[in-house]
CSV table of C-alpha atoms and ligand atoms in Angstrom, one decimal:
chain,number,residue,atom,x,y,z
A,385,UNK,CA,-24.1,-21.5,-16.6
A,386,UNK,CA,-20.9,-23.2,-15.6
A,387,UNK,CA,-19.1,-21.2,-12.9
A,388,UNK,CA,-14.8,-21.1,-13.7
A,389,UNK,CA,-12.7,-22.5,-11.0
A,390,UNK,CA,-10.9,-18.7,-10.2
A,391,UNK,CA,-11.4,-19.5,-6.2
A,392,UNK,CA,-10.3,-23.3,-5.6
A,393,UNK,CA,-9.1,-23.2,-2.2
A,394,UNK,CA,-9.4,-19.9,-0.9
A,395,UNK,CA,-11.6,-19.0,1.9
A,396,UNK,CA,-14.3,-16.1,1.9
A,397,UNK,CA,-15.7,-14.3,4.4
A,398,UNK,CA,-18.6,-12.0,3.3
A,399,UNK,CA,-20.2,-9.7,5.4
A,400,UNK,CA,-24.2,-8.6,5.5
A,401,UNK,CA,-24.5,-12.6,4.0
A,402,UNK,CA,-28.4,-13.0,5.2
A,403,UNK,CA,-29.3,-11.6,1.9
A,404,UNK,CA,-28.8,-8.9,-1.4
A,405,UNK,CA,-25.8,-8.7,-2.2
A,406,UNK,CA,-23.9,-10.7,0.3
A,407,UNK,CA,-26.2,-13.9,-0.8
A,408,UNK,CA,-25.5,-13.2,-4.6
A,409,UNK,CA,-21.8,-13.1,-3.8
A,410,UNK,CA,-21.2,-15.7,-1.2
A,411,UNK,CA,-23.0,-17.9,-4.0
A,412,UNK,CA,-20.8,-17.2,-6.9
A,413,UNK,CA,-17.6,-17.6,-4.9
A,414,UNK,CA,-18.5,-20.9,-3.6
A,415,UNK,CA,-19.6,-21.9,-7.4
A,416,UNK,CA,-16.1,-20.8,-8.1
A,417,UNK,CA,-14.4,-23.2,-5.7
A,418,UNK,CA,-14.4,-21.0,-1.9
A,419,UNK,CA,-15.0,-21.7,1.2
A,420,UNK,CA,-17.7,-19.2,2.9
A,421,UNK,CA,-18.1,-17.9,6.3
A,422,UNK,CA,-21.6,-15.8,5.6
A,423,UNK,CA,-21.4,-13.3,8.6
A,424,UNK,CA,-24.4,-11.1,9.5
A,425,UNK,CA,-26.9,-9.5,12.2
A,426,UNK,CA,-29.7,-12.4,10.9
A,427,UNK,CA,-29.4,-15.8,9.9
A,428,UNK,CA,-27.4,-16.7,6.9
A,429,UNK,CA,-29.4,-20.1,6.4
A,430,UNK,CA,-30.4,-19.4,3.0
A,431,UNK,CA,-26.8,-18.6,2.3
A,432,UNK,CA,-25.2,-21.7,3.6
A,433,UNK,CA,-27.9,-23.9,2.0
A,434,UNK,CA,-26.3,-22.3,-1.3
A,435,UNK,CA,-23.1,-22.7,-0.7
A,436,UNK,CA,-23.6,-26.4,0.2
A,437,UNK,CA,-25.7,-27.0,-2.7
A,438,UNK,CA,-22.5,-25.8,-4.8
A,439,UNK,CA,-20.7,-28.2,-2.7
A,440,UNK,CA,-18.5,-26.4,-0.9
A,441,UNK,CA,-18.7,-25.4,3.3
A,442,UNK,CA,-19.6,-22.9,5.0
A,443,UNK,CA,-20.8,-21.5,8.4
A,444,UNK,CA,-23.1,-18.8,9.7
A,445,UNK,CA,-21.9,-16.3,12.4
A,446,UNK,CA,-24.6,-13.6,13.7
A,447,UNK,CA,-22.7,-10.9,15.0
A,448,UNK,CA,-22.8,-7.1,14.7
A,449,UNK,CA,-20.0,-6.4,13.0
A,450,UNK,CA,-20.2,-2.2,14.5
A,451,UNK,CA,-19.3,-4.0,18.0
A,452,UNK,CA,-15.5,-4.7,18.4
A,453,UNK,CA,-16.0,-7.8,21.1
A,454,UNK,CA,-18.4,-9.4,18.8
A,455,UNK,CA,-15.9,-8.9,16.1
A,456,UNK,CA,-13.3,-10.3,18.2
A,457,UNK,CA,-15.4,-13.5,19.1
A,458,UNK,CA,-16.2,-14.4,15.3
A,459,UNK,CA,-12.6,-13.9,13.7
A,460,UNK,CA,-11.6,-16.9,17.1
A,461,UNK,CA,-15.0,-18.9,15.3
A,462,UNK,CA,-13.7,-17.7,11.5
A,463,UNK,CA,-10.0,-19.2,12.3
A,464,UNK,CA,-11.3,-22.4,14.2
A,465,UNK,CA,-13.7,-23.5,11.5
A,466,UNK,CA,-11.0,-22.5,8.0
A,467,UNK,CA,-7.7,-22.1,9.9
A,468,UNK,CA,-6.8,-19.3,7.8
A,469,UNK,CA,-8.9,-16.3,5.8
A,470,UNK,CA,-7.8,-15.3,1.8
A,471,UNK,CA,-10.7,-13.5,0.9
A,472,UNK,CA,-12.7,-10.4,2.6
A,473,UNK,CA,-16.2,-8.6,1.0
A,474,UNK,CA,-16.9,-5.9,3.3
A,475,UNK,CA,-20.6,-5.7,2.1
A,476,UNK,CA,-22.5,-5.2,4.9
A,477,UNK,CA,-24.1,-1.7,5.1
A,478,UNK,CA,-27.3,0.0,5.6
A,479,UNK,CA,-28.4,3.4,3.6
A,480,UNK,CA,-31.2,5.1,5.6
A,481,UNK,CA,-32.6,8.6,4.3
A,482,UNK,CA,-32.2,11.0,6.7
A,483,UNK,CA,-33.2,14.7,6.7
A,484,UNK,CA,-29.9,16.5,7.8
A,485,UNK,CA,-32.2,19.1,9.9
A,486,UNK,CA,-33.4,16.1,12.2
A,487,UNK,CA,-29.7,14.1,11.9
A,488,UNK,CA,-28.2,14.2,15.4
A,489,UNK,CA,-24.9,12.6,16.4
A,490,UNK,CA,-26.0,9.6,17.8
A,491,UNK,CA,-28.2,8.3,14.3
A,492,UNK,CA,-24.8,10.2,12.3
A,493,UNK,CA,-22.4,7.4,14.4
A,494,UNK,CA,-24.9,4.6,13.9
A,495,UNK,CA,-24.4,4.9,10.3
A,496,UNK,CA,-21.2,5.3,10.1
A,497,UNK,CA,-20.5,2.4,12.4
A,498,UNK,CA,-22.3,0.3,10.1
A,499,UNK,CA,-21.5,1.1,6.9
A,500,UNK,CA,-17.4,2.3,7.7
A,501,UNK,CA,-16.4,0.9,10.6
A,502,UNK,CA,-17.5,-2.5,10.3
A,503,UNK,CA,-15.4,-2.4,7.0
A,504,UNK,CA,-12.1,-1.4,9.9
A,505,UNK,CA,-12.9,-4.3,12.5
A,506,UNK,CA,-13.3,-6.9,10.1
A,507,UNK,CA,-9.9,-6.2,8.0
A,508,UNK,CA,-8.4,-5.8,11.3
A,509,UNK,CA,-9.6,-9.0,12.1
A,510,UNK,CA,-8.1,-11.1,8.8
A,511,UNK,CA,-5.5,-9.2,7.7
A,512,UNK,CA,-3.0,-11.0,9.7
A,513,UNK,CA,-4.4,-14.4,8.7
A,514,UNK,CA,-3.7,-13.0,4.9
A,515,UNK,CA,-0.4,-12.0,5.4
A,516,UNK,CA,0.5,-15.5,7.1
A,517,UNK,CA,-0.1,-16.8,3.3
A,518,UNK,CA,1.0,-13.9,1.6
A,519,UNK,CA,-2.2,-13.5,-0.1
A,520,UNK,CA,-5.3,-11.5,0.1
A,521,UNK,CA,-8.1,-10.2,-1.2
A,522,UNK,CA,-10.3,-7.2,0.2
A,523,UNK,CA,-13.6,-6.1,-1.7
A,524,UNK,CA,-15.5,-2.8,0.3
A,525,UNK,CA,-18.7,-2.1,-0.9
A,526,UNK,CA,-19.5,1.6,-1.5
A,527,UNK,CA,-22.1,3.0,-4.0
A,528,UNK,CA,-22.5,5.3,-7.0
A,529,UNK,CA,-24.5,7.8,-4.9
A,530,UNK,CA,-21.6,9.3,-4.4
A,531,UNK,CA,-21.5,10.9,-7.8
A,532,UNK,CA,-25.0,11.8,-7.4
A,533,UNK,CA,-27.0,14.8,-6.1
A,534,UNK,CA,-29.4,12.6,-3.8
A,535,UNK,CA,-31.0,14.6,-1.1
A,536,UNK,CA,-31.5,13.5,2.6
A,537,UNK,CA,-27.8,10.9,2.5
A,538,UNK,CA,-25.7,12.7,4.0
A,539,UNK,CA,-24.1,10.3,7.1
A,540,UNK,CA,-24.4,7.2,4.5
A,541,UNK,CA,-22.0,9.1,1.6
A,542,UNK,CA,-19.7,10.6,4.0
A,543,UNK,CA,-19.3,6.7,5.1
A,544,UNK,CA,-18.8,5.4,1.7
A,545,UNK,CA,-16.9,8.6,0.8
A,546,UNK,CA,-14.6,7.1,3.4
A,547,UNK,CA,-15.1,3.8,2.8
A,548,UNK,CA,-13.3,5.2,-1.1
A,549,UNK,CA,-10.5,6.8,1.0
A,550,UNK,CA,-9.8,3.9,3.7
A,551,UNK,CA,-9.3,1.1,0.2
A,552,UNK,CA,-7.1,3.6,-1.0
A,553,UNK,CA,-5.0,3.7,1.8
A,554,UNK,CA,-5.2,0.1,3.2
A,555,UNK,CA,-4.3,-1.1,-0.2
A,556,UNK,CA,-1.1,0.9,0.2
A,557,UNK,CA,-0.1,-0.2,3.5
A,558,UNK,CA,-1.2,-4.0,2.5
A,559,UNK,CA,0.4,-4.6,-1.2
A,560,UNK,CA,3.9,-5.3,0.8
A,561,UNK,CA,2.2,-8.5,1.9
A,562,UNK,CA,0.8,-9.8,-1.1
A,563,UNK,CA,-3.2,-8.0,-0.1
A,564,UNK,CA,-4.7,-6.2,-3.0
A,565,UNK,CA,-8.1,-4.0,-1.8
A,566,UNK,CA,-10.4,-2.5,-4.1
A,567,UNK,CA,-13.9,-0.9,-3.8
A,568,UNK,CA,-16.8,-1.3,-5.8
A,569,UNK,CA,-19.8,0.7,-6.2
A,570,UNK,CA,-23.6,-0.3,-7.0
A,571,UNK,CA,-26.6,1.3,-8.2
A,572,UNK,CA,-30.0,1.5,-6.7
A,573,UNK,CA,-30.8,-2.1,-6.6
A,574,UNK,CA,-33.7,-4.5,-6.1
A,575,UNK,CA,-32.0,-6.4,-2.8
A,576,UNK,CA,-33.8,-6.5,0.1
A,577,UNK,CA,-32.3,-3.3,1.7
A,578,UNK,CA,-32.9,-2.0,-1.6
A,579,UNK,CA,-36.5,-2.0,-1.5
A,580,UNK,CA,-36.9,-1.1,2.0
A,581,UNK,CA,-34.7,2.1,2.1
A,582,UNK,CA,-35.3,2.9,-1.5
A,583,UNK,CA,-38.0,1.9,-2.6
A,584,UNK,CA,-39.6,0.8,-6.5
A,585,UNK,CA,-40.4,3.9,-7.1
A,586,UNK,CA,-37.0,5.4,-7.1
A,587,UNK,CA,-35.5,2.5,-8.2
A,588,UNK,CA,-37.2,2.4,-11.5
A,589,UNK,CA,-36.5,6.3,-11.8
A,590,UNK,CA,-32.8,6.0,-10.7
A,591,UNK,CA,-32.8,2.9,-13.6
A,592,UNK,CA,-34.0,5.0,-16.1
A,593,UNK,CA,-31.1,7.4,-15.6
A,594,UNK,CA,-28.8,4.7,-16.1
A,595,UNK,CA,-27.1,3.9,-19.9
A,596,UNK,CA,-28.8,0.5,-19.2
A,597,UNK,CA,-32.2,1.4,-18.5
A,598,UNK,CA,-33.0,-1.8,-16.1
A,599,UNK,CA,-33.2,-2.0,-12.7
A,600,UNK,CA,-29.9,-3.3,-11.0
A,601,UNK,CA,-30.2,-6.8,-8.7
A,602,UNK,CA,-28.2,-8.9,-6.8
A,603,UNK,CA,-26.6,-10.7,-9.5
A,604,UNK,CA,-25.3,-7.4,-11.0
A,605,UNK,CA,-21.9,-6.8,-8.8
A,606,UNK,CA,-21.4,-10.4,-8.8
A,607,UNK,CA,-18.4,-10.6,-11.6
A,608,UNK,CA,-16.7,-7.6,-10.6
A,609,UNK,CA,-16.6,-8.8,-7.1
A,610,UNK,CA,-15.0,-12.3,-8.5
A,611,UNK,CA,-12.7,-10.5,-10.5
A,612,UNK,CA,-11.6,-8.1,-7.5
A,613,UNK,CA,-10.9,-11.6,-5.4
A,614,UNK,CA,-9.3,-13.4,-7.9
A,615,UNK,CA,-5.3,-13.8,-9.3
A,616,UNK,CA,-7.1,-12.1,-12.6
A,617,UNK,CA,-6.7,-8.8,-10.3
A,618,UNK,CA,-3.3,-9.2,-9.0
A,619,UNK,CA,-2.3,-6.2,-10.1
A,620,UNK,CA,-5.0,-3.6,-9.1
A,621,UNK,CA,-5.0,-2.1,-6.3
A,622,UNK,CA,-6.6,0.6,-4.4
A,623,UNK,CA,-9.4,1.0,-6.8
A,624,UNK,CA,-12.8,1.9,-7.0
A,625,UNK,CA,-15.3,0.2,-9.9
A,626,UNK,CA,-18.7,1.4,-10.7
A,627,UNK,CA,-20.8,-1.6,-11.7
A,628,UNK,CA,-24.3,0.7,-12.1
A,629,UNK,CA,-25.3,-0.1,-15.3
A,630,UNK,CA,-23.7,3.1,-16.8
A,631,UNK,CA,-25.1,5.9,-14.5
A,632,UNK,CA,-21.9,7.3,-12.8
A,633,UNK,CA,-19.0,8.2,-14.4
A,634,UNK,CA,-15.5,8.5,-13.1
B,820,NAD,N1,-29.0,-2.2,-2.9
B,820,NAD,C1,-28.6,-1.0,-3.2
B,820,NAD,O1,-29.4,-0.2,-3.8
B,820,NAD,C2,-27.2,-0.5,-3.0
B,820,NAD,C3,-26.6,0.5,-3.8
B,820,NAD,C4,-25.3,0.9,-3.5
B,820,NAD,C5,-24.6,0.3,-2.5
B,820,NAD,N2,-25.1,-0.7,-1.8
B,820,NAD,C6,-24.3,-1.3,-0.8
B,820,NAD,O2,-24.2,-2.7,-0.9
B,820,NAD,C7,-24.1,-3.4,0.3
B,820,NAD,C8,-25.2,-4.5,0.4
B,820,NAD,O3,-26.4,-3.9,0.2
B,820,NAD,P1,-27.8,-4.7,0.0
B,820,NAD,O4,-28.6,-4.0,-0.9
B,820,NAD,O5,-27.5,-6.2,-0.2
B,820,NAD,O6,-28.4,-4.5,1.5
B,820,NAD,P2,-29.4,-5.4,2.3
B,820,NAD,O7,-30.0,-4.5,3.3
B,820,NAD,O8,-30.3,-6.2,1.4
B,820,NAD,O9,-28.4,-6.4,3.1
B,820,NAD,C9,-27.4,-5.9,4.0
B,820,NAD,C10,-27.1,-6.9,5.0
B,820,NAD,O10,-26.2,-6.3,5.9
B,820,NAD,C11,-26.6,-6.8,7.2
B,820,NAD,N3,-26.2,-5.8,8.3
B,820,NAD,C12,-26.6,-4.6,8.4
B,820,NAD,N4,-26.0,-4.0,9.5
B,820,NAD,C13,-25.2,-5.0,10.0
B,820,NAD,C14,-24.3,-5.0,11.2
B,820,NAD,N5,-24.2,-4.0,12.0
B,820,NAD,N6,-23.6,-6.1,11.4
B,820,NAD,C15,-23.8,-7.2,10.6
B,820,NAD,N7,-24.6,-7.2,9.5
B,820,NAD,C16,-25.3,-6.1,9.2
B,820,NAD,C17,-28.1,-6.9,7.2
B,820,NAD,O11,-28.6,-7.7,8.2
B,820,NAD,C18,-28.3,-7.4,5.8
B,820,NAD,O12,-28.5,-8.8,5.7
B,820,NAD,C19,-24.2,-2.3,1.4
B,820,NAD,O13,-22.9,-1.9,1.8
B,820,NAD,C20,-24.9,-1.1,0.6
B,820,NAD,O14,-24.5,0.1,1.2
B,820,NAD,C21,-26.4,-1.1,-2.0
C-alpha cells in the first residue's frame, strides 16, 4: 500500500519505539515522509532499520523517560541530531495488574511515573522546539480501559485517567502557539506488552466484546495516530479518540 506524503519534513519523536505500538507508528510516519527519533528503555534497532528502509533517518536513544536527567540528556541528543522537534507520540507505558490490597506507594508511583509522567518530561522537553516553528503536534496514548470495569488496574487508569485530563489542558495552554494535543485510546492488543501483561486469553475475550470481533494489533492505532499529527487535524484539539474496534463508547 502506498503511504500519502501527510509528514514531509516534519520530525517525530515516539516514545516506547523498541516495539508495539511505538514500532507500528514510528513506521507509518517515516512512510509518510518524517524524520524519527525512536526513544525507549531497549534498543530501537528494529525501528530504525524500518525507518531507513522507508528511506527516511532516524536515531535510537535508550533512556528512561520516568527520570528527568535522562530526559534532559536526550532532548540535547534529539536537537543535535534534527535541530528542531514537530511531532511528539507519548506512547510509552506499561499496564501491570495489580491487586489494590497488595498496591503500596512505591509500585502506585512506579506506574504512574511511567505511564503519566514520562508523557510531562518529554512535552516539556519539545514544546519549546515546536513553538520556535509555530507548529506542533502531541499524540498521548491512553486506553479504553477506562470505560471498562477491569479489576486489579487501579494505578494504571488513574494514570491514563490523567493522562485524558493533562491533553485536555496542555492543548489549551499550547493552541496559542500553533500545538494541537490529542489523546487516543486502544484496546487490548496483541503488541508485545500486550501479551505479557494481558495475556491471549483475555485478549481474545476482551475481542469478542468488541463491535469488531478481532483481536486489536499494532497496526490498529496507526491512522488515527497520522491523522492526530497531521495538518488534516489542525483544528482538533484536546481530544480523546477510541480506536478499539467498537468496544468503548464515549
Ligand atoms: N497493547 C495494549 O493492549 C494497550 C491497550 C491500551 C493502551 N495501550 C497503551 O499503548 C502504549 C504502548 O503499548 P504497547 O502495547 O505497544 O506496549 P509494549 O509493552 O509492547 O511497548 C511499550 C514500550 O515502552 C517502553 N517503556 C516502558 N517503560 C519505559 C520507560 N520508563 N522509559 C522508556 N521506555 C519505556 C518499553 O520498553 C516498550 O518498548 C502504552 O502507553 C499502553 O499503555 C496498550
Amino acid at each position: 500500500m502506498n503511504s500519502p506524503s501527510t509528514h514531509t519534513g516534519r520530525v517525530a519523536v515516539v516514545t516506547g519505539a523498541a516495539g508495539g505500538f511505538g514500532t507500528a507508528i514510528a513506521t507509518e510516519l517515516a512512510r509518510r515522509g518524517a524524520d524519527i527519533i525512536a526513544v525507549d528503555l531497549n534498543p530501537a534497532d528494529k525501528t530504525v532499520a524500518a525507518v531507513q528502509e522507508a528511506g527516511r533517518k532516524a536515531l535510537a536513544l535508550q533512556a528512561d523517560l520516568t527520570d528527568p536527567q535522562q530526559v534532559e540528556a536526550i532532548t540535547a541528543e534529539m536537537l543535535e541530531f534534527a535541530g528542531h522537534v514537530d511531532i511528539l507520540i507519548n506512547n510509552a507505558g506499561a499496564f501491570p495488574f495489580r491487586d489494590i490490597w497488595e498496591l503500596d506507594f512505591a509500585e502506585w508511583k512506579r506506574i504512574q511515573g511511567i505511564n503519566l509522567d514520562s508523557q510531562f518530561l518529554m512535552a516539556k522537553a519539545v514544546m519549546g522546539s515546536m513553538r520556535d516553528g509555530s507548529w506542533g503536534r502531541i499524540v498521548n496514548l491512553a486506553s479504553n480501559s477506562l470505560g471498562l470495569a477491569v479489576r486489579d488496574m487501579v494505578p494504571y487508569m488513574a494514570a491514563k485517567g490523567g493522562v485524558i485530563g493533562f491533553t485536555r489542558a496542555l492543548a489549551t495552554d499550547l493552541a496559542p502557539h500553533g500545538i494541537t494535543v490529542n489523546a487516543v485510546c486502544p484496546t487490548a492488543s496483541s503488541t508485545p506488552g500486550g501479551k505479557d501483561f494481558i495475556g491471549d486469553e483475555v485478549l481474545e475475550m476482551v475481542a469478542g466484546m468488541q463491535a469488531i470481533k478481532r483481536v486489536g494489533t499494532a497496526t490498529d492505532i496507526v491512522g488515527t495516530v497520522c491523522f492526530l499529527s497531521s495538518d488534516d487535524s489542525a483544528f482538533v484539539t484536546g481530544q480523546t479518540i477510541v480506536a478499539d474496534g467498537g468496544l468503548m463508547r464515549v
